[in-house]
Amino acid sequence: MYERILIPTDGSDVAEAAVDHALDLAEKYDAEVHALYVVDIDSVNLSLGTEQVDRLRQGRFGEMEELKERADEATGAVADRGEERGVEVVEHISGGRPHKLIGEYAEDHEIDLIVMGSHGRAGVRRALLGSVTERTLRSTHVPVLVVDYLNED
């Protein structure tokens, strides 16, 4: 049923909540997992300049080593957890608008399922999905499993 499962991750607790669900499904269906980190160009400091933004879109971080480390840590955590369970994980880092790149990645890599976390806000706000999750749901035809995250604080 599932041959390739995509986990968009930013390393947050919300994203991490989805990893176990995705890995469980990958084990059950002997699927390959793809961990995708997208540097949100819209939220990066606009003073970077056009050349640096273009590099980010291409997944080249150059002098922005802190962003690269954060991205490697996020996808690496998925890969490490996958390895513990005998699940192959492909890591990919890119820059752009997250929901758009998630959809494009899913299409380009023939992803069968996207597994992502909701957000961890409490109260009325919690009833609404995070903007990246909601936009992903609206912009792709690939099934999306949204894993609820309850903040225990």
CSV table of N, CA and C in Angstrom, one decimal:
chain,number,residue,atom,x,y,z
A,1,MET,N,0.8,-1.2,0.0
A,1,MET,CA,0.0,0.0,0.0
A,1,MET,C,0.9,1.3,0.0
A,2,TYR,N,1.9,1.3,0.9
A,2,TYR,CA,2.8,2.5,0.9
A,2,TYR,C,4.2,2.0,0.6
A,3,GLU,N,4.8,2.6,-0.4
A,3,GLU,CA,6.2,2.2,-0.8
A,3,GLU,C,7.1,3.3,-0.3
A,4,ARG,N,6.6,4.6,-0.3
A,4,ARG,CA,7.5,5.7,0.0
A,4,ARG,C,6.6,6.7,0.9
A,5,ILE,N,7.1,7.0,2.1
A,5,ILE,CA,6.5,7.9,3.0
A,5,ILE,C,7.3,9.1,3.3
A,6,LEU,N,6.7,10.2,3.2
A,6,LEU,CA,7.4,11.5,3.4
A,6,LEU,C,7.1,12.1,4.8
A,7,ILE,N,8.2,12.4,5.5
A,7,ILE,CA,8.0,13.1,6.8
A,7,ILE,C,8.7,14.5,6.7
A,8,PRO,N,7.9,15.5,6.5
A,8,PRO,CA,8.4,16.9,6.6
A,8,PRO,C,8.8,17.2,8.0
A,9,THR,N,10.0,17.7,8.3
A,9,THR,CA,10.4,17.9,9.6
A,9,THR,C,11.1,19.2,9.8
A,10,ASP,N,11.0,19.9,10.9
A,10,ASP,CA,11.8,21.0,11.3
A,10,ASP,C,12.5,20.8,12.6
A,11,GLY,N,12.4,19.5,13.1
A,11,GLY,CA,13.0,19.1,14.3
A,11,GLY,C,12.2,19.5,15.6
A,12,SER,N,11.1,20.1,15.4
A,12,SER,CA,10.3,20.5,16.6
A,12,SER,C,9.6,19.3,17.2
A,13,ASP,N,9.1,19.5,18.4
A,13,ASP,CA,8.3,18.5,19.0
A,13,ASP,C,7.1,18.1,18.2
A,14,VAL,N,6.5,19.1,17.6
A,14,VAL,CA,5.3,18.8,16.7
A,14,VAL,C,5.7,17.9,15.6
A,15,ALA,N,6.8,18.2,14.9
A,15,ALA,CA,7.2,17.3,13.8
A,15,ALA,C,7.6,15.9,14.3
A,16,GLU,N,8.3,15.9,15.4
A,16,GLU,CA,8.8,14.6,16.0
A,16,GLU,C,7.6,13.7,16.4
A,17,ALA,N,6.5,14.3,16.7
A,17,ALA,CA,5.3,13.5,17.1
A,17,ALA,C,4.9,12.6,15.9
A,18,ALA,N,5.2,13.0,14.7
A,18,ALA,CA,4.7,12.3,13.5
A,18,ALA,C,5.7,11.2,13.1
A,19,VAL,N,7.0,11.2,13.6
A,19,VAL,CA,8.0,10.3,13.2
A,19,VAL,C,7.7,8.9,13.6
A,20,ASP,N,7.2,8.6,14.8
A,20,ASP,CA,6.9,7.3,15.2
A,20,ASP,C,5.8,6.7,14.4
A,21,HIS,N,4.8,7.5,14.1
A,21,HIS,CA,3.7,7.0,13.3
A,21,HIS,C,4.2,6.6,11.9
A,22,ALA,N,5.0,7.5,11.3
A,22,ALA,CA,5.5,7.2,10.0
A,22,ALA,C,6.4,5.9,9.9
A,23,LEU,N,7.2,5.8,11.0
A,23,LEU,CA,8.1,4.6,11.0
A,23,LEU,C,7.3,3.4,11.3
A,24,ASP,N,6.3,3.4,12.1
A,24,ASP,CA,5.4,2.2,12.3
A,24,ASP,C,4.8,1.8,10.9
A,25,LEU,N,4.3,2.7,10.2
A,25,LEU,CA,3.7,2.4,8.9
A,25,LEU,C,4.8,1.9,7.9
A,26,ALA,N,6.0,2.5,8.0
A,26,ALA,CA,7.1,2.0,7.1
A,26,ALA,C,7.5,0.6,7.4
A,27,GLU,N,7.5,0.3,8.7
A,27,GLU,CA,7.8,-1.1,9.1
A,27,GLU,C,6.8,-2.1,8.6
A,28,LYS,N,5.5,-1.7,8.8
A,28,LYS,CA,4.4,-2.6,8.4
A,28,LYS,C,4.4,-2.8,6.9
A,29,TYR,N,4.6,-1.8,6.1
A,29,TYR,CA,4.5,-1.9,4.7
A,29,TYR,C,5.9,-2.0,4.0
A,30,ASP,N,6.9,-2.2,4.7
A,30,ASP,CA,8.3,-2.3,4.2
A,30,ASP,C,8.6,-1.1,3.2
A,31,ALA,N,8.2,0.1,3.7
A,31,ALA,CA,8.3,1.3,2.9
A,31,ALA,C,9.6,2.1,3.2
A,32,GLU,N,10.0,2.8,2.2
A,32,GLU,CA,11.2,3.8,2.4
A,32,GLU,C,10.6,5.1,2.9
A,33,VAL,N,11.4,5.7,3.8
A,33,VAL,CA,11.0,7.0,4.4
A,33,VAL,C,11.8,8.1,3.9
A,34,HIS,N,11.2,9.2,3.6
A,34,HIS,CA,12.0,10.4,3.1
A,34,HIS,C,11.8,11.5,4.2
A,35,ALA,N,12.9,12.0,4.8
A,35,ALA,CA,12.8,13.1,5.7
A,35,ALA,C,13.2,14.4,5.0
A,36,LEU,N,12.3,15.3,5.0
A,36,LEU,CA,12.5,16.6,4.3
A,36,LEU,C,12.4,17.7,5.2
A,37,TYR,N,13.5,18.5,5.1
A,37,TYR,CA,13.6,19.8,5.9
A,37,TYR,C,13.5,20.9,4.9
A,38,VAL,N,12.6,21.8,5.1
A,38,VAL,CA,12.5,23.0,4.2
A,38,VAL,C,12.8,24.3,5.0
A,39,VAL,N,13.8,25.0,4.5
A,39,VAL,CA,14.1,26.3,5.1
A,39,VAL,C,13.1,27.2,4.5
A,40,ASP,N,12.2,27.8,5.4
A,40,ASP,CA,11.2,28.7,4.9
A,40,ASP,C,11.8,30.0,4.5
A,41,ILE,N,11.9,30.2,3.2
A,41,ILE,CA,12.5,31.5,2.7
A,41,ILE,C,11.7,32.7,3.2
A,42,ASP,N,10.4,32.6,3.3
A,42,ASP,CA,9.6,33.8,3.8
A,42,ASP,C,10.0,34.2,5.2
A,43,SER,N,10.4,33.3,6.0
A,43,SER,CA,10.7,33.6,7.4
A,43,SER,C,12.2,33.9,7.7
A,44,VAL,N,13.0,33.7,6.6
A,44,VAL,CA,14.5,34.0,6.8
A,44,VAL,C,14.7,35.5,6.7
A,45,ASN,N,15.6,36.0,7.3
A,45,ASN,CA,15.9,37.4,7.3
A,45,ASN,C,16.0,38.0,5.9
A,46,LEU,N,15.2,39.0,5.6
A,46,LEU,CA,15.2,39.5,4.2
A,46,LEU,C,16.4,40.2,3.9
A,47,SER,N,17.3,40.5,4.8
A,47,SER,CA,18.5,41.2,4.5
A,47,SER,C,19.6,40.3,3.9
A,48,LEU,N,19.2,39.0,3.7
A,48,LEU,CA,20.2,38.1,3.2
A,48,LEU,C,20.6,38.5,1.8
A,49,GLY,N,19.7,39.0,1.0
A,49,GLY,CA,20.1,39.3,-0.4
A,49,GLY,C,19.6,38.2,-1.3
A,50,THR,N,19.4,38.6,-2.6
A,50,THR,CA,18.9,37.7,-3.6
A,50,THR,C,19.8,36.5,-3.8
A,51,GLU,N,21.1,36.7,-3.9
A,51,GLU,CA,22.0,35.6,-4.1
A,51,GLU,C,21.9,34.5,-3.0
A,52,GLN,N,21.9,34.9,-1.8
A,52,GLN,CA,21.8,34.0,-0.7
A,52,GLN,C,20.5,33.3,-0.6
A,53,VAL,N,19.4,34.0,-0.9
A,53,VAL,CA,18.1,33.4,-1.0
A,53,VAL,C,18.0,32.3,-2.1
A,54,ASP,N,18.6,32.6,-3.2
A,54,ASP,CA,18.7,31.6,-4.3
A,54,ASP,C,19.5,30.4,-3.9
A,55,ARG,N,20.5,30.6,-3.2
A,55,ARG,CA,21.3,29.4,-2.7
A,55,ARG,C,20.5,28.6,-1.8
A,56,LEU,N,19.7,29.2,-0.9
A,56,LEU,CA,18.8,28.5,0.0
A,56,LEU,C,17.8,27.7,-0.8
A,57,ARG,N,17.2,28.3,-1.8
A,57,ARG,CA,16.3,27.5,-2.6
A,57,ARG,C,16.9,26.3,-3.2
A,58,GLN,N,18.2,26.3,-3.5
A,58,GLN,CA,18.8,25.2,-4.1
A,58,GLN,C,19.4,24.2,-3.1
A,59,GLY,N,19.2,24.5,-1.8
A,59,GLY,CA,19.7,23.7,-0.7
A,59,GLY,C,21.2,23.9,-0.4
A,60,ARG,N,21.7,25.0,-0.9
A,60,ARG,CA,23.1,25.3,-0.6
A,60,ARG,C,23.1,26.4,0.4
A,61,PHE,N,23.8,26.1,1.5
A,61,PHE,CA,23.7,27.0,2.7
A,61,PHE,C,24.9,28.0,2.8
A,62,GLY,N,26.0,27.6,2.2
A,62,GLY,CA,27.2,28.5,2.2
A,62,GLY,C,27.5,28.9,3.6
A,63,GLU,N,27.5,30.3,3.9
A,63,GLU,CA,27.9,30.8,5.2
A,63,GLU,C,26.9,30.7,6.2
A,64,MET,N,25.7,30.2,5.9
A,64,MET,CA,24.6,30.1,6.9
A,64,MET,C,24.7,28.7,7.5
A,65,GLU,N,25.8,28.4,8.2
A,65,GLU,CA,26.1,27.1,8.7
A,65,GLU,C,25.1,26.7,9.8
A,66,GLU,N,24.6,27.7,10.6
A,66,GLU,CA,23.6,27.4,11.6
A,66,GLU,C,22.3,26.8,11.1
A,67,LEU,N,21.8,27.3,9.9
A,67,LEU,CA,20.7,26.7,9.3
A,67,LEU,C,20.9,25.3,8.8
A,68,LYS,N,22.1,25.1,8.2
A,68,LYS,CA,22.5,23.8,7.7
A,68,LYS,C,22.6,22.8,8.9
A,69,GLU,N,23.1,23.2,10.0
A,69,GLU,CA,23.2,22.3,11.2
A,69,GLU,C,21.9,21.9,11.7
A,70,ARG,N,21.0,22.9,11.8
A,70,ARG,CA,19.6,22.6,12.2
A,70,ARG,C,18.9,21.7,11.3
A,71,ALA,N,19.1,21.9,10.0
A,71,ALA,CA,18.4,21.0,9.0
A,71,ALA,C,19.0,19.6,9.1
A,72,ASP,N,20.3,19.5,9.2
A,72,ASP,CA,21.0,18.1,9.3
A,72,ASP,C,20.5,17.4,10.6
A,73,GLU,N,20.4,18.2,11.6
A,73,GLU,CA,20.0,17.6,12.9
A,73,GLU,C,18.6,17.0,12.8
A,74,ALA,N,17.7,17.8,12.2
A,74,ALA,CA,16.3,17.4,12.1
A,74,ALA,C,16.1,16.1,11.2
A,75,THR,N,16.7,16.1,10.0
A,75,THR,CA,16.6,14.9,9.2
A,75,THR,C,17.4,13.8,9.7
A,76,GLY,N,18.5,14.1,10.4
A,76,GLY,CA,19.4,13.0,11.0
A,76,GLY,C,18.7,12.3,12.1
A,77,ALA,N,17.9,13.0,12.8
A,77,ALA,CA,17.1,12.4,13.9
A,77,ALA,C,16.1,11.4,13.4
A,78,VAL,N,15.5,11.7,12.3
A,78,VAL,CA,14.6,10.8,11.6
A,78,VAL,C,15.4,9.6,11.1
A,79,ALA,N,16.5,9.8,10.5
A,79,ALA,CA,17.3,8.7,9.9
A,79,ALA,C,17.8,7.8,11.1
A,80,ASP,N,18.2,8.4,12.2
A,80,ASP,CA,18.7,7.6,13.3
A,80,ASP,C,17.6,6.7,13.9
A,81,ARG,N,16.4,7.3,14.0
A,81,ARG,CA,15.3,6.5,14.5
A,81,ARG,C,14.9,5.4,13.5
A,82,GLY,N,15.0,5.7,12.3
A,82,GLY,CA,14.7,4.7,11.2
A,82,GLY,C,15.7,3.6,11.3
A,83,GLU,N,17.0,3.9,11.4
A,83,GLU,CA,18.0,2.9,11.4
A,83,GLU,C,17.8,1.9,12.6
A,84,GLU,N,17.4,2.5,13.8
A,84,GLU,CA,17.1,1.7,14.9
A,84,GLU,C,16.0,0.6,14.6
A,85,ARG,N,15.1,0.9,13.7
A,85,ARG,CA,14.0,0.1,13.4
A,85,ARG,C,14.2,-0.7,12.1
A,86,GLY,N,15.3,-0.5,11.5
A,86,GLY,CA,15.6,-1.2,10.2
A,86,GLY,C,14.8,-0.6,9.0
A,87,VAL,N,14.5,0.7,9.1
A,87,VAL,CA,13.8,1.4,8.0
A,87,VAL,C,14.8,2.3,7.3
A,88,GLU,N,14.8,2.2,6.0
A,88,GLU,CA,15.7,3.1,5.2
A,88,GLU,C,15.1,4.5,5.2
A,89,VAL,N,16.0,5.5,5.4
A,89,VAL,CA,15.5,6.9,5.4
A,89,VAL,C,16.4,7.7,4.4
A,90,VAL,N,15.8,8.4,3.5
A,90,VAL,CA,16.4,9.3,2.6
A,90,VAL,C,16.3,10.7,3.2
A,91,GLU,N,17.4,11.4,3.3
A,91,GLU,CA,17.4,12.8,3.9
A,91,GLU,C,17.5,13.8,2.7
A,92,HIS,N,16.7,14.9,2.8
A,92,HIS,CA,16.7,15.9,1.8
A,92,HIS,C,16.5,17.3,2.5
A,93,ILE,N,17.2,18.3,2.1
A,93,ILE,CA,17.1,19.6,2.6
A,93,ILE,C,16.9,20.6,1.4
A,94,SER,N,16.0,21.5,1.6
A,94,SER,CA,15.7,22.4,0.5
A,94,SER,C,15.3,23.8,1.1
A,95,GLY,N,15.2,24.8,0.2
A,95,GLY,CA,14.7,26.1,0.7
A,95,GLY,C,13.6,26.6,-0.2
A,96,GLY,N,12.6,27.2,0.4
A,96,GLY,CA,11.5,27.7,-0.4
A,96,GLY,C,10.3,27.9,0.5
A,97,ARG,N,9.1,27.8,-0.1
A,97,ARG,CA,7.8,27.8,0.7
A,97,ARG,C,7.5,26.4,1.1
A,98,PRO,N,7.5,26.1,2.4
A,98,PRO,CA,7.4,24.7,2.8
A,98,PRO,C,6.2,23.9,2.2
A,99,HIS,N,5.0,24.4,2.2
A,99,HIS,CA,3.9,23.6,1.6
A,99,HIS,C,4.1,23.3,0.2
A,100,LYS,N,4.6,24.2,-0.6
A,100,LYS,CA,4.8,24.1,-2.0
A,100,LYS,C,5.9,23.0,-2.3
A,101,LEU,N,7.0,23.1,-1.5
A,101,LEU,CA,8.1,22.1,-1.7
A,101,LEU,C,7.7,20.7,-1.2
A,102,ILE,N,6.9,20.7,-0.2
A,102,ILE,CA,6.5,19.3,0.3
A,102,ILE,C,5.7,18.7,-0.8
A,103,GLY,N,4.7,19.4,-1.4
A,103,GLY,CA,3.9,18.9,-2.5
A,103,GLY,C,4.8,18.5,-3.7
A,104,GLU,N,5.7,19.4,-4.1
A,104,GLU,CA,6.6,19.1,-5.2
A,104,GLU,C,7.4,17.9,-5.0
A,105,TYR,N,8.0,17.8,-3.8
A,105,TYR,CA,8.8,16.6,-3.4
A,105,TYR,C,8.0,15.3,-3.5
A,106,ALA,N,6.8,15.4,-2.9
A,106,ALA,CA,5.9,14.2,-3.0
A,106,ALA,C,5.7,13.7,-4.4
A,107,GLU,N,5.4,14.7,-5.3
A,107,GLU,CA,5.1,14.4,-6.7
A,107,GLU,C,6.4,13.8,-7.4
A,108,ASP,N,7.5,14.5,-7.2
A,108,ASP,CA,8.7,14.2,-7.9
A,108,ASP,C,9.3,12.8,-7.4
A,109,HIS,N,9.0,12.4,-6.2
A,109,HIS,CA,9.5,11.2,-5.7
A,109,HIS,C,8.5,10.1,-5.5
A,110,GLU,N,7.3,10.3,-6.1
A,110,GLU,CA,6.3,9.3,-6.1
A,110,GLU,C,5.9,8.8,-4.7
A,111,ILE,N,5.8,9.8,-3.8
A,111,ILE,CA,5.4,9.6,-2.4
A,111,ILE,C,4.0,9.1,-2.3
A,112,ASP,N,3.7,8.1,-1.5
A,112,ASP,CA,2.4,7.5,-1.3
A,112,ASP,C,1.7,8.1,-0.1
A,113,LEU,N,2.4,8.6,0.8
A,113,LEU,CA,1.8,9.2,2.1
A,113,LEU,C,2.7,10.2,2.7
A,114,ILE,N,2.1,11.3,3.1
A,114,ILE,CA,2.8,12.3,3.8
A,114,ILE,C,2.4,12.2,5.3
A,115,VAL,N,3.3,12.2,6.2
A,115,VAL,CA,3.0,12.1,7.6
A,115,VAL,C,3.6,13.3,8.3
A,116,MET,N,2.7,14.2,8.9
A,116,MET,CA,3.2,15.4,9.5
A,116,MET,C,2.4,15.7,10.7
A,117,GLY,N,3.1,16.5,11.6
A,117,GLY,CA,2.4,16.8,12.9
A,117,GLY,C,1.5,18.0,12.7
A,118,SER,N,0.5,18.1,13.6
A,118,SER,CA,-0.3,19.3,13.7
A,118,SER,C,0.6,20.3,14.5
A,119,HIS,N,0.0,21.2,15.2
A,119,HIS,CA,0.8,22.1,16.0
A,119,HIS,C,0.4,21.9,17.5
A,120,GLY,N,1.2,22.4,18.4
A,120,GLY,CA,0.9,22.1,19.8
A,120,GLY,C,0.3,23.1,20.6
A,121,ARG,N,-0.4,24.0,20.0
A,121,ARG,CA,-1.0,25.1,20.8
A,121,ARG,C,-2.3,24.6,21.5
A,122,ALA,N,-2.6,25.3,22.6
A,122,ALA,CA,-3.7,24.8,23.5
A,122,ALA,C,-5.0,25.6,23.1
A,123,GLY,N,-6.1,25.2,23.7
A,123,GLY,CA,-7.3,25.9,23.6
A,123,GLY,C,-7.9,26.0,22.2
A,124,VAL,N,-8.6,27.1,21.9
A,124,VAL,CA,-9.3,27.2,20.6
A,124,VAL,C,-8.3,27.2,19.5
A,125,ARG,N,-7.2,27.7,19.6
A,125,ARG,CA,-6.2,27.7,18.5
A,125,ARG,C,-5.8,26.3,18.1
A,126,ARG,N,-5.8,25.4,19.1
A,126,ARG,CA,-5.4,24.0,18.8
A,126,ARG,C,-6.4,23.3,17.8
A,127,ALA,N,-7.6,23.8,17.7
A,127,ALA,CA,-8.6,23.2,16.8
A,127,ALA,C,-8.2,23.5,15.4
A,128,LEU,N,-7.4,24.5,15.1
A,128,LEU,CA,-6.9,24.8,13.8
A,128,LEU,C,-5.6,24.2,13.5
A,129,LEU,N,-5.4,23.7,12.3
A,129,LEU,CA,-4.1,23.1,11.9
A,129,LEU,C,-3.1,24.2,11.8
A,130,GLY,N,-1.8,23.9,11.9
A,130,GLY,CA,-0.8,24.8,11.6
A,130,GLY,C,-0.8,25.2,10.1
A,131,SER,N,-0.3,26.4,9.8
A,131,SER,CA,-0.4,26.9,8.4
A,131,SER,C,0.3,26.0,7.4
A,132,VAL,N,1.4,25.5,7.7
A,132,VAL,CA,2.1,24.6,6.7
A,132,VAL,C,1.3,23.3,6.5
A,133,THR,N,0.8,22.7,7.6
A,133,THR,CA,0.0,21.5,7.5
A,133,THR,C,-1.3,21.8,6.7
A,134,GLU,N,-1.9,22.8,7.0
A,134,GLU,CA,-3.2,23.1,6.3
A,134,GLU,C,-2.9,23.4,4.8
A,135,ARG,N,-1.9,24.2,4.5
A,135,ARG,CA,-1.6,24.5,3.1
A,135,ARG,C,-1.2,23.2,2.4
A,136,THR,N,-0.5,22.3,3.1
A,136,THR,CA,-0.1,21.1,2.4
A,136,THR,C,-1.3,20.2,2.1
A,137,LEU,N,-2.2,20.2,3.0
A,137,LEU,CA,-3.5,19.4,2.8
A,137,LEU,C,-4.2,20.0,1.6
A,138,ARG,N,-4.2,21.3,1.4
A,138,ARG,CA,-4.9,21.9,0.3
A,138,ARG,C,-4.2,21.9,-1.0
A,139,SER,N,-2.9,21.6,-1.0
A,139,SER,CA,-2.1,21.8,-2.2
A,139,SER,C,-1.5,20.5,-2.8
A,140,THR,N,-1.9,19.3,-2.2
A,140,THR,CA,-1.4,18.1,-2.8
A,140,THR,C,-2.5,17.1,-2.9
A,141,HIS,N,-2.4,16.1,-3.8
A,141,HIS,CA,-3.3,15.1,-4.0
A,141,HIS,C,-2.8,13.8,-3.3
A,142,VAL,N,-1.7,13.9,-2.7
A,142,VAL,CA,-1.1,12.7,-1.9
A,142,VAL,C,-1.8,12.7,-0.6
A,143,PRO,N,-2.2,11.5,-0.1
A,143,PRO,CA,-2.8,11.4,1.2
A,143,PRO,C,-1.9,12.0,2.3
A,144,VAL,N,-2.5,12.7,3.3
A,144,VAL,CA,-1.7,13.3,4.4
A,144,VAL,C,-2.3,12.8,5.7
A,145,LEU,N,-1.4,12.2,6.5
A,145,LEU,CA,-1.8,11.8,7.8
A,145,LEU,C,-1.3,12.9,8.8
A,146,VAL,N,-2.2,13.5,9.5
A,146,VAL,CA,-1.8,14.6,10.4
A,146,VAL,C,-1.9,14.0,11.8
A,147,VAL,N,-0.7,14.0,12.5
A,147,VAL,CA,-0.6,13.4,13.8
A,147,VAL,C,-0.7,14.6,14.8
A,148,ASP,N,-1.7,14.4,15.7
A,148,ASP,CA,-2.0,15.4,16.7
A,148,ASP,C,-0.8,15.4,17.8
A,149,TYR,N,-0.5,16.6,18.2
A,149,TYR,CA,0.5,16.8,19.2
A,149,TYR,C,0.0,17.5,20.4
A,150,LEU,N,0.0,16.8,21.5
A,150,LEU,CA,-0.5,17.4,22.8
A,150,LEU,C,0.7,17.9,23.6
A,151,ASN,N,0.8,19.2,23.9
A,151,ASN,CA,1.8,19.7,24.7
A,151,ASN,C,1.5,19.5,26.1
A,152,GLU,N,2.3,18.7,26.8
A,152,GLU,CA,2.0,18.3,28.2
A,152,GLU,C,2.4,19.4,29.2
A,153,ASP,N,2.9,20.5,28.8
A,153,ASP,CA,3.4,21.6,29.7
A,153,ASP,C,2.2,22.2,30.4
